[in-house]
Amino acid sequence: MSNKAQQKLGKTLWEIADQLRGAMNADDFRDYMLSFLFLRYLSYNYEESAKKELGADYPTLPEKDTRTPLSVWYADNEADVQEFEKQMRRKVHYVIQPQHLWSHITELARKQNTELLVTLEAGFRYIENESFERAFQGLFSEINLNSEKLGKTSTERNKKLCTIIQKIAEGIAEFSADADTLGDAYEYLIGEFAAGSGKKAGEFYTPQQISTILSEIVVLDSQDPSSGKKKKFDKVLDFTCGSGSLLLNVRKRIRDNGGSIGKLYGQEKNITTYNLARMNMLLHGMKDTEFEIFHGDTLENQWELLNEMNPAKKIEFDAIVANPPFSLRWEPTDTLADDFRFKSYGLAPKSAADFAFLLHGFHFLGNEGTMAIILPHGVLFRGGAEEKIRTKLLKDNHIDTVIGLPSNLFYSTGIPVCILVLKKCKKQDDVLFINASEQYEKGKRQNTLREGEEEEPNDIRKIVDTYKHRPDHIERYARRVSLEEIEKNGYNLNISRYVSTSLDEVQIDLKAVHKKLGLLNESIIANTDKHNEFLKELGLPTI
C-alpha cells in the first residue's frame, strides 16, 4: 500500500473519530477507537490464517448469509475445535472465538442489535485472558463500555457503540487490513489524538520525525557509523516506551535494511499507555514472543529482568532509545544512592530526574551498542549534582554526540530539546556538536523538520548524515570538540558555546573608512567650488 493510501486511511479514521466523539475528550475516545481498530486487525489476521489452516473445509457462505464462516465451521465440527485452536495458537499465537470476530461485531452494529455491548465486552475479556498463550491481562482495562460518556442507559450506550463501529467498518472497508497498513493507521491516529490532548501527549508520544532521527542513529554501527547500518540486533530497549513507536521505528530501520531483530523490550508506567504499546506491537505484525512490555516505574527499577545483581548475568542491549518525561520531580533515597545504576555517578537532584533516566538506560547498554535519549537543554549546563554526573560521563568518554533541536517540535512542551548519544566503548576522544536549532519549518501550532519534499531542505537527513560522517566542522551547524576544550569550559555542554548559529559581525577598518570619508569630503568641496563658478557666470546665487 502506498504512503498516500496509508495517509488517506489515517485521515479517514481521524475524521470519523472527530465526528463521533462529540463531547467526549480526545483521550477517552482514543481508547475506544484504537481498541476497535486493534480488534479488526486481530480478527482479519485470524480469519485469513484459519482459511489457510482449514483449506477446502473453510465454509463458503451465500452472499446474503450474514454468519461468519468460522461460526458455521465451529457448529459443524465441535469435536475438532480444540485441535484447531491448538494449531492456531501454534501458528498465529492466539485464538478468537467466532462470536467475537470483527465481522460478527460489525454485523451486530449494522442491525443495531441490543446484544452488541455484551458481546463486545465478552470479546475483550476473552482476548485479555484466553486468546494468547502469554498473559495479556488488562489489555482493555481502560475501555469502559458501560461509561456514561457513551450514554446514560445501557440502550443508549449500545446504540452509540453500534454507530461508532459501523462508521469505522465503512471507513476502512476499501483499505487493506494487513499489518503494515493498519499499524501505520494506528500510529497516525495516536499522533492526531496526541495533538488533540496537548501537554498530556508528552506522556506517550514521540513525534515521528524525532523518532526517525533517534532510530536512524542507533541502528548505525557504533564504532564506525559511516560504515552504515547493522544487520542484526539481538535486544533493543526503550525504558519509557509510551505507545511503543520508538521501538517500532528501530525495528523498521533494521528490517528495511534487510536485517533482523531478536526482541523488543519496553517499560511504561502509565497503564493506558502501556496497553497502547502492547496493542501497537501486535498491530505491526509482531508475535507476542517477539516483544516484552513491562508495566512499572523505571526510576524504582521494578522490572525483575533489569534487577540482576550479578554483573556476569546482567542483561545488555544492542540499542537503547528513550524520550523520558522532561525534568520530572522524583524522590531520591539513601537506598537509591547505593543502587548499581547510580552509585558510580551520584543521584540526580529532586527537581529533575533527567540524569536518573539517562543513567538507568546507560547501565544496560552493551559495549558495542548506542543509546540515544531526548532531554531538556538544562542537562547540558546545570550545576550541582548534574554537573558532577555530566563531568564523569565526559571524563569516561561516554558522551559521543550532542544534538540541539528547534523549539516547539513536541506536543508536550514548546522548549527546545536535545538528543544525547552515548556509548560505552567510544572510538573518538572528542564530542560532536550538531546545532540544528535553526533548521525547521515554522507552523502555527507546531514546528516541523523539513523532509526534502518539493526541493526543500531535508533537516532530518542532514542531522543523521552529520552524525554518520562526523565532520570536523560545518559552519554554523556542527563541530567536533576536544575534551580539553570542554574541560576548559568547566564541562559545560551548552551547544552555542561550541557551535553558534549567529552570523559573524562584519569587521570594520576604521582607518580605511576615515581615509575614504576624507577623500569624499575633498571631492565635495572641489565640485561645489566648480559648480559655484558656473552659477556666478549665469548670475545666479551660489551654494
XYZ file of C-alpha atoms in Angstrom:
543
model
C 0.000 0.000 0.000
C 1.346 3.420 -0.975
C 2.176 6.138 1.554
C -0.603 8.250 0.057
C -3.164 5.472 0.622
C -1.929 4.901 4.182
C -2.221 8.608 4.898
C -5.718 8.607 3.410
C -6.755 5.746 5.699
C -5.366 7.567 8.726
C -7.195 10.766 7.804
C -10.422 8.841 7.136
C -10.279 7.257 10.588
C -9.412 10.561 12.252
C -12.372 12.285 10.582
C -14.634 9.501 11.876
C -13.203 9.932 15.372
C -13.605 13.703 15.235
C -17.235 13.402 14.115
C -18.265 10.726 16.603
C -16.596 11.645 19.847
C -18.997 14.533 20.450
C -18.471 15.948 23.931
C -16.042 13.171 24.863
C -12.445 14.375 25.164
C -9.784 13.070 22.791
C -8.074 10.909 25.432
C -11.238 8.979 26.278
C -12.375 8.442 22.714
C -8.860 7.390 21.668
C -9.097 4.257 23.801
C -12.339 3.120 22.116
C -11.239 3.953 18.593
C -7.840 2.276 18.838
C -9.243 -0.806 20.569
C -11.755 -1.334 17.765
C -9.027 -0.929 15.163
C -6.972 -3.479 17.097
C -9.873 -5.953 17.189
C -10.320 -5.503 13.445
C -6.670 -6.355 12.808
C -6.638 -9.416 15.085
C -9.861 -10.704 13.521
C -8.744 -10.261 9.919
C -5.389 -11.892 10.585
C -7.073 -14.772 12.424
C -9.662 -15.410 9.698
C -7.035 -15.337 6.942
C -4.905 -17.836 8.878
C -7.974 -20.018 9.535
C -8.670 -20.137 5.772
C -5.166 -21.493 5.161
C -5.409 -23.946 8.049
C -8.814 -25.375 7.053
C -8.261 -25.183 3.298
C -11.232 -26.674 1.417
C -13.073 -27.195 4.707
C -13.367 -23.451 5.284
C -17.076 -22.688 4.662
C -18.143 -20.604 1.668
C -21.415 -18.885 2.510
C -24.076 -17.376 0.226
C -23.867 -13.604 -0.183
C -26.951 -12.941 1.942
C -25.792 -15.219 4.773
C -24.568 -12.849 7.496
C -22.985 -15.517 9.696
C -19.203 -15.741 9.882
C -17.671 -18.768 8.103
C -15.844 -19.757 11.298
C -19.060 -19.802 13.339
C -20.511 -22.257 10.792
C -17.384 -24.426 10.919
C -17.374 -24.413 14.741
C -21.024 -25.505 14.813
C -20.423 -28.327 12.305
C -17.138 -29.571 13.783
C -17.437 -29.381 17.565
C -15.173 -32.406 18.095
C -12.351 -30.798 16.118
C -12.493 -27.290 17.632
C -9.963 -27.966 20.400
C -7.337 -29.339 17.995
C -7.977 -26.495 15.544
C -7.443 -23.871 18.248
C -4.283 -25.661 19.375
C -2.915 -25.360 15.827
C -3.930 -21.694 15.611
C -2.137 -20.914 18.864
C 0.963 -22.565 17.448
C 0.834 -20.684 14.130
C -0.625 -17.234 14.894
C -0.133 -17.311 18.673
C -3.745 -16.523 19.590
C -7.394 -17.582 19.238
C -10.547 -15.510 18.784
C -13.976 -17.063 19.223
C -16.273 -16.681 16.155
C -18.795 -14.531 18.043
C -16.038 -12.063 18.972
C -14.686 -11.554 15.441
C -14.876 -8.052 13.981
C -17.040 -9.320 11.094
C -19.658 -10.547 13.596
C -19.408 -7.399 15.755
C -19.923 -5.140 12.720
C -22.966 -7.193 11.672
C -24.470 -6.684 15.140
C -23.740 -2.949 14.780
C -25.371 -2.813 11.343
C -28.529 -4.376 12.726
C -28.409 -2.168 15.845
C -28.526 -5.433 17.805
C -29.107 -4.948 21.514
C -26.551 -7.678 22.265
C -23.597 -5.774 20.800
C -22.376 -4.210 24.044
C -22.490 -7.526 25.962
C -20.828 -9.427 23.107
C -18.075 -6.826 22.730
C -17.363 -6.819 26.454
C -17.136 -10.624 26.491
C -14.830 -10.499 23.473
C -12.440 -8.060 25.134
C -12.294 -10.199 28.284
C -11.641 -13.335 26.228
C -8.764 -11.692 24.315
C -7.245 -10.443 27.586
C -7.428 -13.733 29.447
C -7.632 -16.612 26.962
C -6.655 -15.637 23.420
C -2.884 -15.665 23.900
C -0.629 -18.264 25.459
C 1.262 -15.453 27.184
C -0.667 -13.240 29.563
C -2.286 -10.125 28.153
C -4.286 -9.349 31.272
C -5.690 -5.855 31.420
C -5.154 -5.128 27.725
C -8.554 -3.396 27.566
C -8.629 -2.282 31.205
C -9.115 1.366 30.238
C -12.074 0.618 27.943
C -15.246 1.134 29.972
C -18.077 0.044 27.715
C -20.538 0.954 30.450
C -19.278 4.526 30.806
C -21.933 7.238 30.921
C -19.795 9.100 28.405
C -21.218 6.665 25.848
C -24.769 7.163 27.109
C -26.790 7.287 30.321
C -28.557 3.958 29.805
C -27.415 0.576 28.516
C -29.641 1.046 25.466
C -28.092 4.437 24.678
C -24.590 3.056 25.102
C -25.339 0.102 22.854
C -26.729 2.459 20.203
C -23.670 4.748 20.385
C -21.294 1.768 20.062
C -23.262 0.475 17.073
C -22.837 3.845 15.357
C -19.098 4.084 16.119
C -18.355 0.523 14.959
C -20.478 0.825 11.821
C -18.747 4.060 10.811
C -15.294 2.570 11.392
C -16.220 -0.542 9.383
C -17.467 1.589 6.484
C -14.438 3.885 6.643
C -11.838 1.110 6.416
C -13.730 -1.265 4.122
C -11.893 -0.156 0.959
C -8.443 -0.376 2.534
C -6.132 -3.331 3.054
C -6.205 -4.953 6.505
C -2.562 -6.074 6.557
C -0.275 -5.316 9.494
C 1.681 -2.514 7.800
C -1.457 -0.664 6.722
C -3.386 -0.854 9.972
C -0.205 -0.415 12.003
C 0.571 2.841 10.192
C -3.046 3.981 10.569
C -2.815 3.253 14.292
C 0.370 5.355 14.526
C -1.297 8.181 12.592
C -4.269 8.176 14.972
C -2.029 8.130 18.041
C -0.314 11.238 16.658
C -3.620 13.003 15.971
C -5.004 12.149 19.407
C -1.725 13.322 20.921
C -2.091 16.663 19.143
C -5.639 16.935 20.478
C -4.535 16.128 24.018
C -1.997 18.951 24.295
C 0.504 18.623 27.106
C -0.825 15.224 28.216
C 0.500 13.782 24.969
C 4.089 14.125 26.138
C 3.458 11.101 28.352
C 3.182 8.695 25.498
C 4.088 10.087 22.102
C 7.349 11.000 20.369
C 6.693 12.833 17.068
C 7.592 10.583 14.145
C 10.250 12.944 12.789
C 12.228 12.888 16.034
C 11.619 9.162 16.402
C 13.165 8.741 12.953
C 16.336 10.618 13.988
C 16.851 8.512 17.121
C 16.185 5.214 15.371
C 18.419 6.087 12.398
C 21.266 6.902 14.785
C 21.130 3.787 16.981
C 20.972 1.305 14.090
C 24.274 2.570 12.671
C 27.462 0.774 13.633
C 28.525 2.256 16.982
C 32.278 2.248 16.276
C 32.076 3.436 12.683
C 28.671 4.972 11.853
C 29.893 5.840 8.336
C 30.022 2.119 7.525
C 26.222 2.015 7.668
C 23.510 0.099 9.498
C 23.998 -3.116 11.406
C 22.287 -6.207 10.025
C 21.377 -7.875 13.304
C 20.232 -6.701 16.704
C 19.511 -9.129 19.495
C 17.808 -6.839 22.021
C 16.533 -3.235 21.868
C 15.208 -1.276 24.874
C 13.042 1.780 25.451
C 12.651 2.205 29.217
C 9.948 4.913 28.897
C 8.328 3.433 25.814
C 4.969 5.243 25.753
C 2.944 3.879 22.838
C 5.967 1.959 21.550
C 6.527 3.972 18.372
C 10.252 4.492 19.017
C 10.867 0.755 19.374
C 8.864 0.020 16.236
C 10.801 2.680 14.346
C 14.099 0.982 15.251
C 12.660 -2.343 14.085
C 11.543 -0.778 10.794
C 15.018 0.678 10.071
C 16.685 -2.682 10.639
C 14.132 -4.624 8.589
C 14.215 -2.085 5.737
C 17.961 -2.710 5.574
C 17.387 -6.461 5.204
C 18.404 -7.103 8.814
C 16.738 -8.900 11.690
C 15.904 -8.115 15.287
C 15.604 -10.562 18.158
C 13.298 -8.925 20.676
C 11.976 -5.502 21.627
C 11.797 -4.553 25.308
C 9.777 -1.648 26.664
C 8.799 -0.293 30.048
C 5.928 2.077 30.750
C 4.460 3.419 33.998
C 1.123 4.736 32.692
C -1.408 1.876 32.440
C -3.317 3.336 29.482
C -0.133 3.942 27.519
C 1.201 0.504 28.482
C -1.872 -1.043 26.869
C -1.467 1.162 23.794
C 2.101 -0.104 23.402
C 1.088 -3.778 23.598
C -1.646 -3.264 21.005
C 0.746 -1.293 18.814
C 3.268 -4.153 18.769
C 0.663 -6.712 17.746
C -0.871 -4.349 15.191
C 2.511 -4.121 13.463
C 2.511 -7.867 12.899
C 4.724 -8.795 15.846
C 4.145 -12.099 17.616
C 3.746 -11.957 21.377
C 7.081 -13.780 21.721
C 8.917 -11.006 19.826
C 8.388 -8.254 22.380
C 8.068 -7.714 26.103
C 6.433 -4.634 27.576
C 6.570 -4.208 31.342
C 4.196 -2.059 33.399
C 6.155 -0.380 36.190
C 8.243 2.544 37.444
C 11.593 2.857 35.662
C 13.270 5.008 38.314
C 12.431 2.488 41.027
C 13.568 -0.300 38.687
C 10.560 -2.515 39.362
C 11.251 -4.812 36.416
C 12.814 -8.057 37.655
C 14.515 -8.559 34.293
C 16.675 -5.474 34.959
C 17.439 -6.269 38.575
C 20.177 -8.854 38.166
C 22.863 -8.057 40.751
C 25.487 -10.353 39.229
C 27.378 -8.327 36.568
C 28.103 -11.512 34.620
C 24.357 -12.176 34.221
C 23.278 -8.589 33.619
C 21.096 -8.153 30.521
C 22.584 -5.769 27.949
C 21.041 -4.159 24.895
C 22.391 -3.509 21.395
C 20.455 -0.252 21.142
C 18.578 1.938 23.624
C 16.212 4.785 22.769
C 14.198 6.938 25.153
C 12.052 10.037 25.464
C 11.529 10.291 29.239
C 9.328 12.965 30.856
C 11.310 16.202 30.995
C 12.657 17.361 34.377
C 10.351 15.099 36.357
C 10.386 15.639 40.134
C 11.337 12.466 41.967
C 12.337 11.239 45.427
C 15.964 10.038 45.522
C 16.608 7.995 48.698
C 19.635 6.635 50.543
C 18.810 3.222 49.112
C 18.892 4.604 45.585
C 22.272 6.191 46.288
C 23.679 2.656 46.541
C 21.732 1.435 43.508
C 24.028 -0.180 40.910
C 22.725 2.235 38.264
C 23.699 5.393 40.134
C 26.416 4.695 42.697
C 29.343 5.445 40.352
C 27.869 8.797 39.315
C 25.656 10.116 42.121
C 21.953 10.879 42.238
C 20.126 13.363 40.044
C 18.508 16.191 42.067
C 14.905 16.027 43.299
C 13.925 18.819 40.925
C 14.892 16.945 37.746
C 15.183 13.177 37.188
C 16.682 13.624 33.702
C 20.075 12.161 34.585
C 18.442 9.386 36.629
C 16.652 8.214 33.471
C 19.843 8.542 31.445
C 21.940 6.539 33.936
C 19.264 3.858 34.187
C 19.412 3.217 30.455
C 23.161 3.633 30.155
C 23.757 0.926 32.767
C 22.154 -1.654 30.472
C 23.846 -0.553 27.234
C 26.081 -3.178 25.630
C 29.728 -2.378 24.860
C 29.034 -2.276 21.114
C 25.698 -0.523 21.455
C 24.410 3.033 21.024
C 21.989 4.927 23.237
C 20.041 7.998 22.074
C 17.919 9.906 24.581
C 15.839 13.091 24.314
C 16.380 15.537 27.186
C 15.818 19.225 28.022
C 18.763 21.561 27.424
C 19.263 22.036 31.167
C 21.192 18.762 31.422
C 23.927 20.344 29.301
C 24.797 23.169 31.674
C 23.034 22.926 35.067
C 25.356 22.784 38.077
C 25.347 20.816 41.327
C 24.696 17.084 41.183
C 24.004 17.218 37.449
C 27.374 18.842 36.780
C 29.115 16.002 38.646
C 27.281 13.336 36.641
C 27.928 15.139 33.353
C 31.610 15.613 34.194
C 32.154 11.926 34.970
C 30.379 10.842 31.785
C 32.654 13.175 29.804
C 35.856 12.165 31.588
C 34.999 8.499 30.982
C 34.449 9.414 27.292
C 30.874 8.141 27.139
C 29.151 11.180 25.590
C 29.513 10.842 21.833
C 27.219 13.477 20.290
C 25.064 16.409 21.416
C 22.282 17.427 19.007
C 20.294 20.631 19.549
C 16.788 20.617 18.038
C 14.436 23.523 17.238
C 11.817 24.665 19.753
C 8.132 23.695 19.630
C 8.545 20.284 17.990
C 6.711 18.434 20.769
C 3.049 18.426 21.767
C 4.032 18.425 25.448
C 6.346 21.438 25.526
C 7.449 24.413 23.448
C 11.012 24.407 24.757
C 13.912 23.346 22.530
C 15.332 19.943 23.473
C 18.482 18.000 22.726
C 19.442 14.454 21.842
C 22.368 12.935 23.705
C 24.121 9.981 22.060
C 26.101 7.789 24.461
C 28.410 4.798 24.037
C 30.278 2.507 26.438
C 33.307 1.911 24.212
C 33.851 5.025 22.146
C 36.402 5.261 19.360
C 36.816 9.057 19.168
C 38.116 11.162 22.059
C 36.033 14.213 21.189
C 32.344 15.208 21.235
C 30.393 16.030 18.093
C 28.075 19.033 18.489
C 25.230 19.497 15.988
C 23.274 22.737 16.280
C 20.103 22.095 14.246
C 18.053 24.666 16.173
C 17.587 26.952 13.160
C 16.781 24.256 10.593
C 12.995 23.765 10.506
C 9.687 24.889 9.059
C 7.604 27.151 11.261
C 3.992 26.160 11.842
C 1.035 27.870 13.503
C 0.883 25.486 16.466
C 3.804 23.166 15.885
C 7.142 23.486 14.172
C 8.285 20.621 11.938
C 11.526 19.360 10.474
C 11.609 19.521 6.684
C 11.911 16.226 4.820
C 13.175 17.262 1.392
C 9.812 17.447 -0.351
C 9.422 19.756 -3.372
C 13.131 20.635 -3.362
C 13.066 21.911 0.237
C 15.985 21.048 2.570
C 15.906 17.715 4.417
C 16.557 18.615 8.064
C 16.265 15.020 9.300
C 18.712 13.635 6.753
C 21.181 16.458 7.444
C 21.260 15.624 11.175
C 21.671 11.879 10.581
C 24.316 12.315 7.855
C 26.304 14.728 10.023
C 26.275 12.207 12.873
C 27.153 9.427 10.445
C 30.174 11.118 8.845
C 31.340 13.149 11.878
C 32.911 16.130 10.046
C 35.478 18.326 11.789
C 33.480 21.472 11.126
C 30.391 22.721 9.285
C 29.984 26.487 9.539
C 27.170 27.468 11.932
C 25.982 23.853 12.159
C 28.424 21.262 13.551
C 31.871 20.818 15.084
C 33.987 18.145 16.708
C 35.213 19.495 20.044
C 38.121 18.071 22.008
C 37.668 17.017 25.616
C 40.420 19.520 26.505
C 38.309 22.399 25.195
C 35.247 21.080 27.027
C 37.300 20.829 30.231
C 38.382 24.472 29.838
C 34.682 25.353 29.687
C 34.054 23.604 33.023
C 32.428 20.586 31.350
C 29.585 22.801 30.226
C 27.952 21.366 27.083
C 25.824 24.362 26.160
C 25.722 23.915 22.388
C 26.038 27.588 21.430
C 29.423 27.723 23.220
C 30.837 25.417 20.583
C 28.591 25.950 17.544
C 26.966 29.343 17.224
C 24.290 29.874 14.599
C 24.657 33.669 14.659
C 26.318 35.394 11.750
C 29.753 36.857 12.440
C 29.797 40.631 12.792
C 31.420 42.402 9.854
C 34.839 43.748 10.892
C 35.167 47.463 10.089
C 38.576 49.035 9.325
C 38.128 52.478 10.896
C 41.366 53.913 9.371
C 40.220 52.944 5.873
C 36.751 54.379 6.499
C 38.261 57.628 7.838
C 40.508 57.938 4.773
C 37.577 57.271 2.431
C 35.402 59.885 4.145
C 38.276 62.429 3.900
C 38.604 61.857 0.151
C 34.835 62.128 -0.299
C 34.832 65.418 1.615
C 37.651 66.840 -0.541
C 35.737 65.811 -3.664
C 32.565 67.508 -2.410
C 34.442 70.809 -1.738
C 36.161 70.775 -5.153
C 32.941 70.042 -7.038
C 30.995 72.628 -5.031
C 33.547 75.329 -5.915
C 33.364 74.353 -9.593
C 29.560 74.425 -9.508
C 29.558 77.913 -7.895
C 31.774 79.263 -10.720
C 29.088 78.225 -13.243
C 26.375 79.807 -11.113
C 28.317 83.136 -10.974
C 28.658 83.191 -14.787
C 24.886 82.755 -15.059
C 24.220 85.477 -12.467
C 22.619 83.022 -10.089
C 23.068 82.778 -6.301
C 25.860 80.414 -5.249
C 25.517 77.476 -2.840
